[in-house]
Coordinates of C-alpha atoms and ligand atoms in Angstrom, one line a residue:
M80 CA 142.9 51.3 95.2
Y81 CA 139.4 50.8 93.8
D82 CA 137.1 49.3 96.5
F83 CA 135.3 46.5 94.8
Y84 CA 133.1 45.9 97.8
R85 CA 131.8 49.4 98.0
E86 CA 128.0 49.5 97.6
P87 CA 127.1 51.1 94.2
V88 CA 125.3 54.4 94.7
K89 CA 121.8 53.9 93.5
K90 CA 120.8 56.6 91.1
S91 CA 117.4 57.2 89.6
S92 CA 116.3 55.9 86.2
A93 CA 114.8 58.2 83.6
A94 CA 111.4 56.6 84.2
E95 CA 111.7 57.2 87.9
R96 CA 112.6 60.8 87.3
G97 CA 109.7 61.3 84.9
K98 CA 107.4 59.8 87.5
I99 CA 108.6 62.0 90.3
V100 CA 108.1 65.2 88.2
L101 CA 104.6 64.1 87.2
W102 CA 103.6 63.2 90.7
K103 CA 105.0 66.5 92.0
I104 CA 103.1 68.5 89.4
A105 CA 99.8 66.7 90.3
K106 CA 100.6 67.2 94.0
V107 CA 101.3 70.9 93.7
I108 CA 98.1 71.4 91.7
N109 CA 96.0 69.4 94.2
T110 CA 97.5 71.0 97.3
H111 CA 98.0 74.6 96.2
F112 CA 95.6 75.1 93.3
P113 CA 92.7 72.9 94.3
T114 CA 90.1 75.2 92.7
L115 CA 91.9 75.3 89.3
N116 CA 89.3 73.3 87.3
E117 CA 86.4 74.9 89.2
N118 CA 87.7 78.4 88.3
F119 CA 88.1 77.5 84.6
E120 CA 84.5 76.1 84.6
Q121 CA 83.1 79.3 86.1
L122 CA 84.0 81.4 83.1
V123 CA 81.2 82.5 80.8
D124 CA 81.4 80.1 77.9
P125 CA 81.3 82.0 74.5
R126 CA 81.1 78.8 72.4
V127 CA 78.2 77.4 70.5
R128 CA 79.7 73.9 69.7
K129 CA 81.2 72.3 72.8
S130 CA 83.2 69.1 72.3
Y131 CA 85.4 69.8 75.4
T132 CA 84.6 71.5 78.7
L133 CA 86.2 74.9 79.5
A134 CA 88.4 73.2 82.1
E135 CA 89.7 70.8 79.5
L136 CA 90.5 73.5 77.0
L137 CA 92.2 75.8 79.5
T138 CA 94.1 72.9 81.1
G139 CA 95.4 72.0 77.6
A140 CA 96.7 75.5 77.1
L141 CA 98.2 75.4 80.6
F142 CA 100.0 72.2 79.9
V143 CA 101.7 73.6 76.8
F144 CA 103.7 75.6 79.4
I145 CA 103.8 73.1 82.3
F146 CA 105.3 70.6 79.9
K147 CA 107.7 73.3 78.7
D148 CA 106.8 72.3 75.1
G149 CA 107.6 75.7 73.8
S150 CA 105.1 75.6 71.0
R151 CA 101.6 74.4 70.2
N152 CA 103.2 72.0 67.6
L153 CA 105.3 70.2 70.2
Y154 CA 102.3 70.0 72.5
N155 CA 100.3 68.4 69.7
S156 CA 102.9 65.8 69.0
D157 CA 103.0 64.8 72.6
R158 CA 99.3 64.3 72.8
R159 CA 99.1 62.5 69.5
D160 CA 99.8 59.2 71.3
E161 CA 96.8 57.6 72.8
L162 CA 98.8 56.2 75.7
F163 CA 99.9 59.8 76.6
R164 CA 96.4 61.1 76.5
Q165 CA 95.1 58.2 78.6
N166 CA 97.8 58.6 81.2
F167 CA 97.1 62.3 81.3
F168 CA 93.4 61.7 81.9
K169 CA 94.2 59.2 84.7
V170 CA 96.2 61.7 86.6
F171 CA 94.4 65.0 85.9
K172 CA 90.9 63.8 85.2
V173 CA 90.5 65.9 82.1
R174 CA 91.0 65.1 78.4
L175 CA 93.7 66.9 76.5
P176 CA 92.4 68.7 73.4
Q177 CA 94.2 69.6 70.2
A178 CA 95.9 72.9 70.4
D179 CA 93.7 74.4 67.6
T180 CA 90.7 73.7 69.7
F181 CA 91.8 75.7 72.8
D182 CA 93.3 78.3 70.5
A183 CA 89.9 79.1 69.1
L184 CA 88.6 79.6 72.6
L185 CA 91.5 81.9 73.6
R186 CA 90.7 84.2 70.7
V187 CA 87.3 84.9 72.1
L188 CA 87.7 84.8 75.9
P189 CA 88.2 88.3 77.4
P190 CA 91.8 88.4 78.8
N191 CA 90.8 90.1 82.0
E192 CA 88.8 87.0 83.0
I193 CA 91.8 84.8 82.6
E194 CA 93.9 87.3 84.5
H195 CA 91.2 87.2 87.2
I196 CA 91.6 83.5 87.6
K197 CA 95.4 84.0 87.9
V198 CA 94.7 86.5 90.7
K199 CA 92.4 84.1 92.6
L200 CA 94.9 81.3 92.4
I201 CA 97.8 83.4 93.5
S202 CA 95.8 85.1 96.3
S203 CA 95.1 81.7 97.7
L204 CA 98.9 81.0 97.8
F205 CA 99.1 84.0 100.2
E206 CA 96.3 82.6 102.3
Q207 CA 98.2 79.3 102.4
K208 CA 101.1 81.4 103.9
L209 CA 103.6 80.1 101.4
F210 CA 105.6 83.3 101.2
R211 CA 105.4 84.6 104.8
E212 CA 108.9 83.7 105.8
F213 CA 110.3 85.9 103.0
R214 CA 108.7 89.1 104.0
F215 CA 110.6 92.4 104.5
L216 CA 110.7 93.5 108.2
G217 CA 108.5 90.5 109.0
K218 CA 105.5 92.1 107.3
Y219 CA 106.0 93.4 103.7
Y220 CA 106.0 91.2 100.5
H221 CA 108.5 92.1 97.9
V222 CA 106.8 93.2 94.7
A223 CA 109.2 93.9 91.8
V224 CA 108.0 95.8 88.7
D225 CA 109.6 95.6 85.3
A226 CA 108.7 95.6 81.6
T227 CA 109.7 93.0 79.0
G228 CA 109.1 92.5 75.2
I229 CA 106.9 89.5 74.4
S230 CA 106.8 89.5 70.6
S231 CA 107.9 91.5 67.6
Y232 CA 106.8 91.4 64.0
E233 CA 107.8 92.9 60.6
Q234 CA 104.2 93.6 59.8
R235 CA 101.5 95.0 61.9
H236 CA 100.0 92.1 63.9
C237 CA 97.0 93.9 65.5
P238 CA 95.7 97.4 66.0
H239 CA 97.4 97.6 69.4
C240 CA 101.0 96.9 68.3
L241 CA 103.7 99.4 69.5
T242 CA 105.8 100.6 66.6
K243 CA 109.4 101.7 66.3
T244 CA 111.1 103.0 63.1
S245 CA 114.8 102.6 62.6
K246 CA 116.9 105.3 61.1
H247 CA 116.8 103.3 57.8
G248 CA 113.1 103.7 57.8
T249 CA 112.2 100.1 58.7
T250 CA 109.2 99.8 61.1
T251 CA 108.9 97.0 63.6
Y252 CA 105.7 96.1 65.4
F253 CA 105.9 94.6 68.9
H254 CA 104.3 94.1 72.3
Y255 CA 105.6 94.9 75.7
V256 CA 104.1 94.0 79.1
L257 CA 104.7 95.6 82.5
E258 CA 104.7 93.0 85.2
A259 CA 104.4 93.1 89.0
K260 CA 105.8 90.0 90.5
L261 CA 106.2 88.7 94.0
V262 CA 109.9 87.9 94.4
T263 CA 111.4 85.9 97.2
S264 CA 115.0 85.3 98.3
S265 CA 114.4 81.6 97.6
G266 CA 114.1 82.5 94.0
L267 CA 110.4 82.5 93.4
S268 CA 109.0 85.1 90.9
I269 CA 105.3 85.0 90.7
S270 CA 103.0 87.2 88.7
L271 CA 100.5 89.4 90.6
A272 CA 99.4 91.7 87.8
S273 CA 100.3 92.4 84.2
E274 CA 99.6 95.5 82.2
F275 CA 100.1 95.4 78.4
L276 CA 101.7 98.6 77.0
E277 CA 99.5 100.1 74.2
N278 CA 100.1 103.2 72.1
T279 CA 96.5 104.3 72.1
D280 CA 97.3 107.6 70.4
R281 CA 99.4 105.8 67.7
K282 CA 102.6 107.6 68.7
E283 CA 105.9 106.0 68.3
Y284 CA 106.9 103.8 71.2
E285 CA 109.0 105.5 73.8
K286 CA 110.1 103.3 76.7
Q287 CA 110.1 105.8 79.5
D288 CA 106.8 107.4 78.6
C289 CA 105.0 104.2 77.9
E290 CA 106.3 102.3 81.0
Q291 CA 105.5 105.1 83.3
K292 CA 101.9 105.5 82.1
A293 CA 101.5 101.7 82.3
F294 CA 102.8 101.7 85.8
V295 CA 99.9 104.0 87.0
R296 CA 97.4 101.4 85.5
L297 CA 99.4 98.5 86.9
A298 CA 99.5 100.0 90.4
S299 CA 95.8 100.4 90.5
K300 CA 95.4 96.8 89.4
I301 CA 97.7 95.6 92.2
K302 CA 95.7 97.6 94.7
K303 CA 92.4 96.3 93.3
F304 CA 93.6 92.6 93.2
F305 CA 95.4 92.6 96.5
P306 CA 93.8 95.4 98.6
R307 CA 95.2 94.4 102.0
L308 CA 98.6 93.0 101.0
P309 CA 101.5 94.8 102.7
I310 CA 103.8 95.6 99.8
C311 CA 107.4 96.7 99.5
L312 CA 107.8 97.9 95.9
L313 CA 111.1 97.2 94.1
A314 CA 111.9 98.9 90.9
D315 CA 114.8 100.0 88.6
G316 CA 116.3 103.4 87.8
L317 CA 113.3 104.4 85.6
Y318 CA 111.1 104.7 88.6
P319 CA 112.2 107.2 91.2
N320 CA 109.8 110.1 90.5
N321 CA 106.9 111.8 92.2
T322 CA 104.2 109.9 90.4
V323 CA 105.6 106.7 91.8
F324 CA 106.2 108.1 95.3
D325 CA 102.6 109.5 95.4
I326 CA 101.2 106.1 94.4
C327 CA 103.2 104.4 97.1
Q328 CA 102.1 106.9 99.7
Q329 CA 98.4 106.6 98.8
N330 CA 98.6 102.8 99.0
N331 CA 100.7 102.6 102.1
W332 CA 103.4 100.7 100.2
L333 CA 107.0 100.8 101.1
F334 CA 109.5 101.2 98.2
I335 CA 113.2 100.6 97.6
I336 CA 114.0 102.0 94.1
T337 CA 117.3 102.0 92.3
L338 CA 118.8 105.5 92.3
K339 CA 121.1 106.3 89.3
D340 CA 123.7 109.0 89.6
G341 CA 121.9 111.2 87.0
S342 CA 118.4 111.0 88.4
L343 CA 116.6 113.2 91.0
K344 CA 119.3 115.8 90.8
S345 CA 118.5 117.7 94.0
F346 CA 118.2 114.6 96.0
N347 CA 121.4 113.1 94.7
A348 CA 123.2 116.5 95.3
E349 CA 122.1 116.6 98.9
A350 CA 123.1 113.0 99.4
N351 CA 126.6 113.7 98.0
L352 CA 126.9 116.8 100.2
L353 CA 126.1 114.9 103.3
K354 CA 127.8 111.6 102.4
N355 CA 130.6 112.2 104.9
T356 CA 128.1 112.3 107.7
A357 CA 126.3 109.1 106.6
I358 CA 126.2 106.3 109.1
K359 CA 128.3 103.4 108.0
Q360 CA 129.0 99.8 108.7
T361 CA 131.1 97.1 107.2
H362 CA 130.4 93.4 106.8
Q363 CA 132.6 90.6 105.5
R364 CA 131.9 87.1 104.3
A365 CA 134.1 84.5 102.9
D366 CA 133.9 81.1 101.2
S367 CA 136.5 78.8 99.8
A368 CA 136.9 80.9 96.6
T369 CA 136.1 84.5 97.6
L370 CA 136.3 87.2 100.2
T371 CA 133.6 89.8 100.0
T372 CA 133.6 93.2 101.8
L373 CA 130.3 95.1 102.0
D374 CA 130.3 98.7 103.0
Y375 CA 126.9 100.1 103.9
A376 CA 126.0 103.7 104.3
Y377 CA 122.7 105.5 104.9
L378 CA 121.2 109.0 105.3
N379 CA 117.7 109.8 106.5
D380 CA 115.4 112.8 106.0
L381 CA 116.6 114.0 102.7
Q382 CA 114.1 116.3 101.1
Y383 CA 112.6 115.6 97.7
G384 CA 109.4 117.5 96.6
N385 CA 107.4 117.9 99.8
R386 CA 108.5 114.7 101.4
K387 CA 111.6 113.2 103.0
Y388 CA 113.2 109.9 102.0
S389 CA 116.3 107.9 102.9
W390 CA 119.4 107.3 100.8
I391 CA 121.2 103.9 101.1
E392 CA 124.3 102.6 99.5
C393 CA 126.2 99.3 99.4
C394 CA 129.7 99.0 97.9
E395 CA 130.5 95.4 97.4
S396 CA 134.1 94.3 96.7
T397 CA 134.9 90.7 96.1
W398 CA 138.4 89.3 96.1
H399 CA 138.7 86.1 94.0
K400 CA 141.4 83.9 95.5
E401 CA 142.2 81.9 92.3
T402 CA 142.5 84.7 89.8
K403 CA 143.8 87.2 92.4
T404 CA 141.4 89.8 91.1
T405 CA 138.8 92.1 92.7
T406 CA 135.4 92.9 91.3
N407 CA 133.4 95.9 92.5
Q408 CA 129.7 96.7 92.5
R409 CA 127.8 99.6 93.9
F410 CA 124.1 99.7 94.7
V411 CA 122.3 102.9 95.6
Y412 CA 118.6 103.2 96.4
I413 CA 116.0 105.7 97.5
T414 CA 113.5 104.4 100.0
N415 CA 110.7 105.6 102.2
V416 CA 111.8 103.1 104.9
T417 CA 113.5 105.2 107.6
Q418 CA 116.9 103.6 108.1
K419 CA 118.5 102.4 111.3
S420 CA 121.7 100.4 111.7
D421 CA 119.8 97.2 112.3
I422 CA 117.8 97.3 109.1
V423 CA 120.1 98.8 106.5
V424 CA 121.5 95.4 105.6
S425 CA 118.1 93.9 105.0
T426 CA 116.9 97.0 103.1
I427 CA 119.8 96.6 100.7
F428 CA 119.2 92.9 100.5
S429 CA 115.6 93.5 99.6
G430 CA 116.5 96.2 97.0
R431 CA 118.8 93.7 95.3
L432 CA 116.1 91.1 95.0
R433 CA 114.7 93.2 92.1
W434 CA 117.0 91.4 89.7
K435 CA 115.1 88.2 90.3
I436 CA 112.3 89.5 88.2
E437 CA 114.7 89.7 85.3
N438 CA 116.6 86.5 86.1
E439 CA 114.1 84.0 87.5
G440 CA 111.2 85.8 85.9
F441 CA 111.8 87.0 82.4
N442 CA 115.0 85.1 81.4
E443 CA 113.5 81.8 82.4
L444 CA 110.3 82.5 80.6
K445 CA 112.1 83.5 77.4
N446 CA 114.2 80.3 77.4
N447 CA 114.0 77.1 79.4
G448 CA 111.1 75.7 77.5
Y449 CA 108.5 78.4 78.1
E450 CA 109.4 80.5 75.0
L451 CA 107.6 83.6 76.2
Q452 CA 108.5 85.3 72.9
H453 CA 107.3 82.4 70.7
K454 CA 104.4 83.7 68.8
Y455 CA 101.7 81.5 70.3
S456 CA 99.1 83.6 68.5
R457 CA 100.1 85.3 65.3
V458 CA 96.8 86.9 64.6
S459 CA 94.8 87.6 67.7
Y460 CA 95.6 90.2 70.4
P461 CA 93.2 88.7 73.0
A462 CA 94.7 85.2 72.4
M463 CA 98.2 86.6 72.9
Q464 CA 97.2 88.1 76.2
N465 CA 95.4 84.9 77.3
Y466 CA 98.4 82.8 76.5
Y467 CA 100.5 85.2 78.5
H468 CA 98.3 85.0 81.6
I469 CA 98.1 81.2 81.4
L470 CA 101.9 81.0 81.0
Q471 CA 102.1 82.9 84.3
I472 CA 99.9 80.4 86.1
A473 CA 101.9 77.5 84.6
H474 CA 105.2 79.2 85.7
A475 CA 103.9 79.5 89.3
I476 CA 103.0 75.8 89.4
N477 CA 106.3 74.7 87.9
Q478 CA 108.3 76.9 90.3
L479 CA 106.5 75.3 93.3
V480 CA 107.3 71.9 91.8
E481 CA 110.9 72.8 91.3
K482 CA 111.2 74.0 94.9
T483 CA 110.1 70.6 96.3
N484 CA 112.8 68.5 98.0
A485 CA 112.2 65.6 95.6
I486 CA 113.1 67.7 92.6
K487 CA 116.0 69.5 94.3
T488 CA 117.4 66.0 95.2
L489 CA 117.1 64.9 91.5
L490 CA 118.8 68.1 90.4
K491 CA 121.8 67.3 92.6
E492 CA 122.0 63.6 91.6
Y493 CA 124.2 64.4 88.5
S494 CA 126.5 67.3 88.2
K495 CA 125.0 68.6 84.9
Q496 CA 121.4 67.6 85.6
T497 CA 118.9 70.3 84.5
K498 CA 115.3 71.0 85.0
E499 CA 114.9 70.7 81.2
N500 CA 116.2 67.1 81.3
L501 CA 113.8 66.2 84.1
W502 CA 110.9 67.6 82.1
R503 CA 112.0 65.6 79.1
N504 CA 112.0 62.5 81.3
L505 CA 108.4 63.4 82.3
L506 CA 107.2 63.5 78.7
A507 CA 108.9 60.2 77.9
Y508 CA 107.5 58.6 81.0
M509 CA 103.9 59.7 80.0
A510 CA 104.4 58.5 76.5
M511 CA 105.8 55.1 77.3
I512 CA 104.6 53.8 80.6
D513 CA 101.1 52.5 80.9
F514 CA 99.7 53.8 84.2
K515 CA 97.8 51.2 86.0
N516 CA 97.7 51.3 89.8
E517 CA 100.1 54.2 90.1
V518 CA 97.4 56.8 90.0
D519 CA 95.4 55.5 92.9
A520 CA 98.5 55.6 95.1
L521 CA 99.0 59.2 94.2
Y522 CA 95.6 60.3 95.5
D523 CA 95.6 58.2 98.6
Ligands
ZN139 ZN1 99.9 93.5 67.8

């Protein structure tokens, strides 16, 4: 029987949700990125006419992504309302410029300077000890490396475009970037360094060749930007080779790299030969719907080139109670972490974190309002790179916002509640509510 006397569960209104998201964005910027404006202002200003400060222009570009507008057009239509602009100024203390105004700046600013600001901001997150609890073996930060396409065109877009010609003779022009991201088991995926793939000798694009050359440049960037950071490198099946192993050795980095059956033939052959002698252990876990069995195995001291590495394997078999079916997955890695029975499970766990760069990292940036592949700048290569770096800063800010308890609570309030809905509430809140005393309370 329906209980008429039951207290109705109070749920948030759209305006309350919008307000919470806005307050959390402001709080994350103030707490974790307190030097943001100062960093923007310290850039060398290449402009002659200055109607906005550098901080205002770059904050504008940043909020295209923080608002998850997905395009400069939608950003412009948000800021068109005076109330929206006034509210923004009250909270963030800068004026929001038109997109064309910051676009002009992003075409002339050197991209490495924007990347440098990203590095400064992210470095300070390490100093704030935000990621310490997620380290491998209590010491090493997981850094995943992977490449992704960011735009493609039917006509040449700039002199640095990569090219590919189909068998029908159609040439496409595109850009790829190789990313190094900090990944955590809590789902964070934060850009540490980015390297754009360029075909300097105008050869056709070849993924393997291009990505491996870019990795050498990326690795030296990581070392330069984060010289003392203890790193455990995570990478996919394109990466087990001596160049990568040498770089890790020189930099004192650990690595856990996907090992495909066909790669490193002599190493794989030796592992197969010795597999019967591998040290094994089995773990099981169950929840209401599944029963999972994990079979771990490892071998140490397998020779490859002039060094020895470890081979680790995890066979995962999941029994689904409802469908009465089993799914199987197998994960194999090569690592320079000498294995023992008490670390093989966490080594496999770390190796499997690599997919987060694809999932939390790239997929989210391609969809979910960020529209990584949207052509933010159709004509300028520097602007395209600058938007890319700024997007990475915005994504870091939004991820920290989304991990706050307040936002997690809102996401659980309704069964189909999404981050995108909450961000729509944010934009509506800023467009429709006249902020009066709210802002003072925020900064108390
Ligand atoms: Zn181009």
